[in-house]
Amino acid sequence: MGGDKAPEAVLRGCFDAAELLDGDDRILLVGDESIIRPALDTSGVDVSRYEVVPTTQVVDMCEPPVEAIRNKPDSSLAVVAKLAAKGDACVAISAGNTGAGVAAAQLRMRTLPGVQRPGIAVIMPTVYGPVVYCDVGANPEPRPMHLLQYAVMASAYFEATTGKTDARVGLLNIGSEDGKGTAMVKETRKLLRDAKGVNFIGNVEGRGLFRGECDVVITDGFVGNIVLKFAEGLFEGLFATVKKELAVESEDLVERFKPVMGRIAHDLDWQEYGGAPLLGVGGYFLIGHGASDARAIRNTIRAGKKAVASNVNETIIQRIAAAKSDVASDAEADEAVSTA
């Protein structure tokens, strides 16, 4: 029931995902039954693959997150998280209020062992390959330890998604030098540098995000969200500018470049990757872009199936435990030196 184009685009995406379903896969459609049932009956899909879970409340996009989840226990968002928490669903998906989605996941699904705060990880396509950004909105004022855990979790997610190993992790900063950044960023850099299970390559500047300098970019949710939306707007603006200039030059040129522009648009289209996982919660919760259309929803379902199959949460639990042990050992060593 959430998203700029809901419920029509969300339902269409769920129906388009029918071809992705195998085994005993089913899609649970959570929300207003009076809207969902007629759409399902006329969809042309195998209705046995779908189940309607009726709810009576909806969280609006502008509602305060925690209050909304607590005051609307029968909202589609709260129920989706509850289904995942109880094991009645393998993956929870929503394109609605992001803050409320994070709150619902934390309140209902809790966090994985050892995880202090969950973070939203987004795959950003680049000409050099996909790059994972974490966090992009769940935690706007994190502590250094939260960012260390984001590096661990995002690395595991990148490797599970791409099949690559030893993900290169960069810390978003205003300069590559060690002394640059806020006190929080400097402390985070120290933790990342000393973490044995993280392939930390150092600070990365904004200009390096699309140069293939790293596979995983770590930042706080405030900056990460701005970077994400700036990149989306920049891509749209560049494409509009190129199209305009081609038309000024020659209408024939526009037609000749259409295949090229189409390939570039496809390769850099965020909707191809679907929703963003909320890493660190006790299950799988994917947060879709508010502007998600049917294709984005379909691809989010595909991403959810892939996340479950990869069992990335078990990898995260193991790596978080190892990172926690490393930090504790380093702290004990520092204390021993100090005492001596």
PDB file of N, CA, C and O in Angstrom, residues 82-110:
ATOM      1  N   LYS A  82       5.789  -8.250  10.730  1.00  0.00           N
ATOM      2  CA  LYS A  82       5.384  -9.303  11.665  1.00  0.00           C
ATOM      3  C   LYS A  82       5.407 -10.675  10.985  1.00  0.00           C
ATOM      4  O   LYS A  82       5.828 -11.680  11.575  1.00  0.00           O
ATOM      5  N   LEU A  83       4.948 -10.732   9.738  1.00  0.00           N
ATOM      6  CA  LEU A  83       4.978 -11.996   8.995  1.00  0.00           C
ATOM      7  C   LEU A  83       6.401 -12.517   8.842  1.00  0.00           C
ATOM      8  O   LEU A  83       6.664 -13.719   8.994  1.00  0.00           O
ATOM      9  N   ALA A  84       7.328 -11.612   8.549  1.00  0.00           N
ATOM     10  CA  ALA A  84       8.734 -12.002   8.407  1.00  0.00           C
ATOM     11  C   ALA A  84       9.313 -12.425   9.747  1.00  0.00           C
ATOM     12  O   ALA A  84      10.104 -13.373   9.823  1.00  0.00           O
ATOM     13  N   ALA A  85       8.938 -11.725  10.809  1.00  0.00           N
ATOM     14  CA  ALA A  85       9.458 -12.042  12.135  1.00  0.00           C
ATOM     15  C   ALA A  85       8.999 -13.427  12.598  1.00  0.00           C
ATOM     16  O   ALA A  85       9.752 -14.165  13.247  1.00  0.00           O
ATOM     17  N   LYS A  86       7.763 -13.798  12.255  1.00  0.00           N
ATOM     18  CA  LYS A  86       7.202 -15.084  12.677  1.00  0.00           C
ATOM     19  C   LYS A  86       7.637 -16.234  11.776  1.00  0.00           C
ATOM     20  O   LYS A  86       7.368 -17.397  12.074  1.00  0.00           O
ATOM     21  N   GLY A  87       8.297 -15.910  10.669  1.00  0.00           N
ATOM     22  CA  GLY A  87       8.694 -16.952   9.737  1.00  0.00           C
ATOM     23  C   GLY A  87       7.617 -17.317   8.746  1.00  0.00           C
ATOM     24  O   GLY A  87       7.754 -18.285   7.990  1.00  0.00           O
ATOM     25  N   ASP A  88       6.513 -16.566   8.725  1.00  0.00           N
ATOM     26  CA  ASP A  88       5.445 -16.816   7.766  1.00  0.00           C
ATOM     27  C   ASP A  88       5.782 -16.241   6.393  1.00  0.00           C
ATOM     28  O   ASP A  88       5.086 -16.514   5.412  1.00  0.00           O
ATOM     29  N   ALA A  89       6.811 -15.419   6.339  1.00  0.00           N
ATOM     30  CA  ALA A  89       7.323 -14.881   5.074  1.00  0.00           C
ATOM     31  C   ALA A  89       8.847 -14.912   5.138  1.00  0.00           C
ATOM     32  O   ALA A  89       9.432 -14.675   6.196  1.00  0.00           O
ATOM     33  N   CYS A  90       9.473 -15.233   4.015  1.00  0.00           N
ATOM     34  CA  CYS A  90      10.941 -15.259   3.960  1.00  0.00           C
ATOM     35  C   CYS A  90      11.517 -13.868   3.752  1.00  0.00           C
ATOM     36  O   CYS A  90      12.623 -13.577   4.190  1.00  0.00           O
ATOM     37  N   VAL A  91      10.753 -13.031   3.055  1.00  0.00           N
ATOM     38  CA  VAL A  91      11.209 -11.685   2.735  1.00  0.00           C
ATOM     39  C   VAL A  91      10.058 -10.702   2.910  1.00  0.00           C
ATOM     40  O   VAL A  91       8.938 -10.981   2.485  1.00  0.00           O
ATOM     41  N   ALA A  92      10.339  -9.574   3.530  1.00  0.00           N
ATOM     42  CA  ALA A  92       9.373  -8.483   3.628  1.00  0.00           C
ATOM     43  C   ALA A  92       9.784  -7.394   2.645  1.00  0.00           C
ATOM     44  O   ALA A  92      10.973  -7.060   2.555  1.00  0.00           O
ATOM     45  N   ILE A  93       8.813  -6.853   1.910  1.00  0.00           N
ATOM     46  CA  ILE A  93       9.103  -5.829   0.902  1.00  0.00           C
ATOM     47  C   ILE A  93       8.123  -4.677   1.052  1.00  0.00           C
ATOM     48  O   ILE A  93       6.926  -4.892   1.227  1.00  0.00           O
ATOM     49  N   SER A  94       8.628  -3.452   0.985  1.00  0.00           N
ATOM     50  CA  SER A  94       7.766  -2.278   1.015  1.00  0.00           C
ATOM     51  C   SER A  94       8.418  -1.136   0.253  1.00  0.00           C
ATOM     52  O   SER A  94       9.633  -0.948   0.320  1.00  0.00           O
ATOM     53  N   ALA A  95       7.593  -0.369  -0.460  1.00  0.00           N
ATOM     54  CA  ALA A  95       8.067   0.844  -1.131  1.00  0.00           C
ATOM     55  C   ALA A  95       7.477   2.069  -0.448  1.00  0.00           C
ATOM     56  O   ALA A  95       7.473   3.154  -1.004  1.00  0.00           O
ATOM     57  N   GLY A  96       6.993   1.882   0.775  1.00  0.00           N
ATOM     58  CA  GLY A  96       6.358   2.967   1.510  1.00  0.00           C
ATOM     59  C   GLY A  96       7.329   3.792   2.329  1.00  0.00           C
ATOM     60  O   GLY A  96       8.514   3.891   2.008  1.00  0.00           O
ATOM     61  N   ASN A  97       6.826   4.372   3.409  1.00  0.00           N
ATOM     62  CA  ASN A  97       7.586   5.225   4.310  1.00  0.00           C
ATOM     63  C   ASN A  97       8.862   4.510   4.789  1.00  0.00           C
ATOM     64  O   ASN A  97       8.790   3.522   5.519  1.00  0.00           O
ATOM     65  N   THR A  98      10.028   5.001   4.364  1.00  0.00           N
ATOM     66  CA  THR A  98      11.289   4.333   4.680  1.00  0.00           C
ATOM     67  C   THR A  98      11.536   4.278   6.178  1.00  0.00           C
ATOM     68  O   THR A  98      11.910   3.230   6.723  1.00  0.00           O
ATOM     69  N   GLY A  99      11.343   5.402   6.862  1.00  0.00           N
ATOM     70  CA  GLY A  99      11.562   5.430   8.300  1.00  0.00           C
ATOM     71  C   GLY A  99      10.667   4.457   9.035  1.00  0.00           C
ATOM     72  O   GLY A  99      11.093   3.776   9.971  1.00  0.00           O
ATOM     73  N   ALA A 100       9.415   4.368   8.602  1.00  0.00           N
ATOM     74  CA  ALA A 100       8.480   3.437   9.224  1.00  0.00           C
ATOM     75  C   ALA A 100       8.866   1.995   8.916  1.00  0.00           C
ATOM     76  O   ALA A 100       8.690   1.104   9.759  1.00  0.00           O
ATOM     77  N   GLY A 101       9.401   1.757   7.722  1.00  0.00           N
ATOM     78  CA  GLY A 101       9.874   0.422   7.379  1.00  0.00           C
ATOM     79  C   GLY A 101      11.018  -0.002   8.277  1.00  0.00           C
ATOM     80  O   GLY A 101      11.065  -1.141   8.763  1.00  0.00           O
ATOM     81  N   VAL A 102      11.954   0.910   8.504  1.00  0.00           N
ATOM     82  CA  VAL A 102      13.086   0.627   9.397  1.00  0.00           C
ATOM     83  C   VAL A 102      12.576   0.372  10.815  1.00  0.00           C
ATOM     84  O   VAL A 102      13.002  -0.572  11.487  1.00  0.00           O
ATOM     85  N   ALA A 103      11.642   1.217  11.274  1.00  0.00           N
ATOM     86  CA  ALA A 103      11.088   1.066  12.616  1.00  0.00           C
ATOM     87  C   ALA A 103      10.347  -0.261  12.759  1.00  0.00           C
ATOM     88  O   ALA A 103      10.495  -0.959  13.774  1.00  0.00           O
ATOM     89  N   ALA A 104       9.552  -0.616  11.764  1.00  0.00           N
ATOM     90  CA  ALA A 104       8.805  -1.873  11.810  1.00  0.00           C
ATOM     91  C   ALA A 104       9.751  -3.066  11.877  1.00  0.00           C
ATOM     92  O   ALA A 104       9.527  -4.011  12.640  1.00  0.00           O
ATOM     93  N   ALA A 105      10.810  -3.028  11.080  1.00  0.00           N
ATOM     94  CA  ALA A 105      11.776  -4.123  11.069  1.00  0.00           C
ATOM     95  C   ALA A 105      12.481  -4.248  12.419  1.00  0.00           C
ATOM     96  O   ALA A 105      12.666  -5.348  12.948  1.00  0.00           O
ATOM     97  N   GLN A 106      12.881  -3.113  12.988  1.00  0.00           N
ATOM     98  CA  GLN A 106      13.572  -3.145  14.275  1.00  0.00           C
ATOM     99  C   GLN A 106      12.647  -3.606  15.404  1.00  0.00           C
ATOM    100  O   GLN A 106      13.058  -4.378  16.271  1.00  0.00           O
ATOM    101  N   LEU A 107      11.408  -3.105  15.405  1.00  0.00           N
ATOM    102  CA  LEU A 107      10.482  -3.440  16.484  1.00  0.00           C
ATOM    103  C   LEU A 107       9.962  -4.866  16.378  1.00  0.00           C
ATOM    104  O   LEU A 107       9.790  -5.546  17.391  1.00  0.00           O
ATOM    105  N   ARG A 108       9.706  -5.333  15.165  1.00  0.00           N
ATOM    106  CA  ARG A 108       9.116  -6.655  14.989  1.00  0.00           C
ATOM    107  C   ARG A 108      10.154  -7.750  14.747  1.00  0.00           C
ATOM    108  O   ARG A 108      10.055  -8.845  15.287  1.00  0.00           O
ATOM    109  N   MET A 109      11.155  -7.462  13.926  1.00  0.00           N
ATOM    110  CA  MET A 109      12.119  -8.484  13.531  1.00  0.00           C
ATOM    111  C   MET A 109      13.383  -8.468  14.381  1.00  0.00           C
ATOM    112  O   MET A 109      14.181  -9.387  14.340  1.00  0.00           O
ATOM    113  N   ARG A 110      13.580  -7.388  15.123  1.00  0.00           N
ATOM    114  CA  ARG A 110      14.777  -7.210  15.947  1.00  0.00           C
ATOM    115  C   ARG A 110      16.024  -7.185  15.062  1.00  0.00           C
ATOM    116  O   ARG A 110      15.943  -7.016  13.843  1.00  0.00           O
TER     117      ARG A 110
END
